[in-house]
Structure formats: structure tokens, C-alpha cells
Tab-separated table of N, CA and C in Angstrom:
chain	number	residue	atom	x	y	z
B	1	UNK	N	79.923	113.963	109.739
B	1	UNK	CA	81.114	113.200	109.112
B	1	UNK	C	80.966	113.529	107.616
B	2	UNK	N	82.024	114.082	107.071
B	2	UNK	CA	81.874	114.422	105.661
B	2	UNK	C	82.782	113.628	104.727
B	3	UNK	N	83.582	112.689	105.322
B	3	UNK	CA	84.429	111.742	104.573
B	3	UNK	C	85.227	110.750	105.469
B	4	UNK	N	85.631	109.667	104.839
B	4	UNK	CA	86.284	108.586	105.680
B	4	UNK	C	87.659	108.520	105.187
B	5	UNK	N	88.543	108.073	106.057
B	5	UNK	CA	89.864	107.591	105.666
B	5	UNK	C	90.147	106.235	106.048
B	6	UNK	N	90.472	105.469	105.122
B	6	UNK	CA	90.601	104.003	105.294
B	6	UNK	C	92.107	103.624	105.158
B	7	UNK	N	92.558	103.046	106.252
B	7	UNK	CA	94.103	102.643	106.255
B	7	UNK	C	94.234	101.180	106.337
B	8	UNK	N	95.529	100.822	106.212
B	8	UNK	CA	95.939	99.368	106.350
B	8	UNK	C	95.474	98.496	105.076
B	9	UNK	N	95.358	99.115	103.922
B	9	UNK	CA	95.036	98.421	102.717
B	9	UNK	C	96.141	97.573	102.192
B	10	UNK	N	97.277	98.148	102.163
B	10	UNK	CA	98.474	97.386	101.721
B	10	UNK	C	98.374	96.880	100.346
B	11	UNK	N	97.567	97.380	99.572
B	11	UNK	CA	97.391	96.875	98.106
B	11	UNK	C	96.706	95.503	98.118
B	12	UNK	N	96.100	95.121	99.175
B	12	UNK	CA	95.543	93.730	99.194
B	12	UNK	C	94.161	93.777	98.567
B	13	UNK	N	93.663	92.674	97.745
B	13	UNK	CA	92.299	92.462	97.385
B	13	UNK	C	91.338	92.521	98.437
B	14	UNK	N	91.657	92.327	99.764
B	14	UNK	CA	90.789	92.433	100.772
B	14	UNK	C	90.216	93.896	100.961
B	15	UNK	N	90.789	94.853	100.200
B	15	UNK	CA	90.359	96.168	100.311
B	15	UNK	C	89.034	96.345	99.595
B	16	UNK	N	88.498	95.427	98.972
B	16	UNK	CA	87.250	95.372	98.310
B	16	UNK	C	86.127	95.939	99.302
B	17	UNK	N	86.146	95.682	100.560
B	17	UNK	CA	85.314	96.064	101.565
B	17	UNK	C	85.013	97.670	101.489
B	18	UNK	N	86.032	98.392	100.929
B	18	UNK	CA	85.989	99.795	100.918
B	18	UNK	C	84.791	100.256	100.105
B	19	UNK	N	84.565	99.666	98.910
B	19	UNK	CA	83.344	100.019	98.144
B	19	UNK	C	82.133	99.670	98.888
B	20	UNK	N	82.055	98.664	99.601
B	20	UNK	CA	80.798	98.353	100.392
B	20	UNK	C	80.578	99.290	101.558
B	21	UNK	N	81.602	99.747	102.087
B	21	UNK	CA	81.500	100.739	103.220
B	21	UNK	C	80.966	102.110	102.622
B	22	UNK	N	81.404	102.435	101.391
B	22	UNK	CA	80.949	103.704	101.021
B	22	UNK	C	79.488	103.571	100.445
B	23	UNK	N	79.228	102.453	99.940
B	23	UNK	CA	77.827	102.244	99.473
B	23	UNK	C	76.780	102.157	100.701
B	24	UNK	N	77.193	101.446	101.732
B	24	UNK	CA	76.280	101.346	102.880
B	24	UNK	C	76.063	102.536	103.627
B	25	UNK	N	77.205	103.299	103.877
B	25	UNK	CA	77.166	104.559	104.685
B	25	UNK	C	76.678	105.807	103.982
B	26	UNK	N	77.049	105.786	102.734
B	26	UNK	CA	76.694	106.906	101.848
B	26	UNK	C	77.727	108.089	102.086
B	27	UNK	N	78.714	107.803	102.879
B	27	UNK	CA	79.797	108.808	103.137
B	27	UNK	C	80.845	108.507	102.178
B	28	UNK	N	81.434	109.576	101.474
B	28	UNK	CA	82.501	109.273	100.645
B	28	UNK	C	83.854	109.001	101.404
B	29	UNK	N	84.675	108.105	100.625
B	29	UNK	CA	85.924	107.845	101.015
B	29	UNK	C	86.803	108.961	100.518
B	30	UNK	N	87.544	109.659	101.334
B	30	UNK	CA	88.528	110.721	100.908
B	30	UNK	C	89.838	110.260	100.688
B	31	UNK	N	90.341	109.405	101.574
B	31	UNK	CA	91.849	108.957	101.490
B	31	UNK	C	91.883	107.610	101.759
B	32	UNK	N	92.908	106.912	101.177
B	32	UNK	CA	93.152	105.533	101.538
B	32	UNK	C	94.690	105.420	101.857
B	33	UNK	N	95.048	104.582	102.815
B	33	UNK	CA	96.450	104.326	103.223
B	33	UNK	C	96.863	103.027	102.754
B	34	UNK	N	97.943	102.963	102.004
B	34	UNK	CA	98.495	101.780	101.640
B	34	UNK	C	99.917	101.299	102.131
B	35	UNK	N	100.262	102.015	103.178
B	35	UNK	CA	101.606	101.836	103.755
B	35	UNK	C	101.591	102.094	105.273
B	36	UNK	N	102.703	102.451	105.740
B	36	UNK	CA	102.864	102.693	107.290
B	36	UNK	C	102.870	104.127	107.595
B	37	UNK	N	103.117	105.058	106.898
B	37	UNK	CA	103.132	106.487	107.256
B	37	UNK	C	102.124	107.389	106.665
B	38	UNK	N	102.162	108.572	107.115
B	38	UNK	CA	101.246	109.648	106.718
B	38	UNK	C	101.409	109.846	105.297
B	39	UNK	N	102.666	109.792	104.860
B	39	UNK	CA	102.975	110.058	103.474
B	39	UNK	C	102.351	108.918	102.569
B	40	UNK	N	101.987	107.786	102.961
B	40	UNK	CA	101.343	106.790	102.212
B	40	UNK	C	99.796	106.968	101.966
B	41	UNK	N	99.237	108.048	102.467
B	41	UNK	CA	97.844	108.299	102.218
B	41	UNK	C	97.642	108.941	100.939
B	42	UNK	N	96.647	108.518	100.084
B	42	UNK	CA	96.440	109.007	98.640
B	42	UNK	C	95.013	109.272	98.625
B	43	UNK	N	94.631	110.184	97.750
B	43	UNK	CA	93.338	110.443	97.331
B	43	UNK	C	92.571	109.201	96.868
B	44	UNK	N	91.364	108.977	97.159
B	44	UNK	CA	90.587	107.841	96.743
B	44	UNK	C	89.903	108.132	95.506
B	45	UNK	N	90.102	107.251	94.389
B	45	UNK	CA	89.466	107.434	93.124
B	45	UNK	C	88.802	106.021	92.930
B	46	UNK	N	87.415	106.003	93.045
B	46	UNK	CA	86.710	104.803	92.986
B	46	UNK	C	86.994	103.862	91.724
B	47	UNK	N	86.964	104.458	90.649
B	47	UNK	CA	87.160	103.527	89.307
B	47	UNK	C	88.604	103.000	89.299
B	48	UNK	N	89.504	103.844	89.685
B	48	UNK	CA	90.952	103.347	89.707
B	48	UNK	C	91.184	102.224	90.750
B	49	UNK	N	90.620	102.294	91.934
B	49	UNK	CA	90.592	101.394	93.066
B	49	UNK	C	89.928	100.166	92.626
B	50	UNK	N	88.657	100.187	92.105
B	50	UNK	CA	87.972	99.089	91.595
B	50	UNK	C	88.759	98.222	90.612
B	51	UNK	N	89.349	98.991	89.575
B	51	UNK	CA	90.183	98.258	88.508
B	51	UNK	C	91.500	97.591	89.107
B	52	UNK	N	91.907	98.067	90.299
B	52	UNK	CA	93.152	97.399	90.883
B	52	UNK	C	92.627	96.109	91.549
B	53	UNK	N	91.340	95.854	91.888
B	53	UNK	CA	90.788	94.652	92.478
B	53	UNK	C	90.703	93.545	91.507
B	54	UNK	N	90.396	93.943	90.219
B	54	UNK	CA	90.283	92.917	89.191
B	54	UNK	C	91.565	92.642	88.431
B	55	UNK	N	92.031	91.380	88.482
B	55	UNK	CA	93.299	91.171	87.743
B	55	UNK	C	93.160	91.182	86.263
């Protein structure tokens, strides 16, 4: 496994688990899905994602 795709985030703060998954497994997150379709997958940028969790 060279990367993970995490879906069903829907912009929720519950998505904070993503950082824990990456840290625990050591496997990079490649894409995140924040919507219903394949077009809702976006590249994962850790610092941008972390900033979105902190209001």
C-alpha cells in the first residue's frame, strides 16, 4: 500500500482522525473526499487540512 484515500469527510471537524491515521500507519494520505461523487476527491495537503480544523 503506497497511499490512502479517505472519503466521507464532508468538511466536518470529525475529519481530525485523518492526521492520526497517517501518523499511526506511516502511510501517506493521497486523496480526501468531501462530497458524494468521484469529482469530489481532492489531493491531500496536511497543513491546509489541519488549518481547516482549527477555527
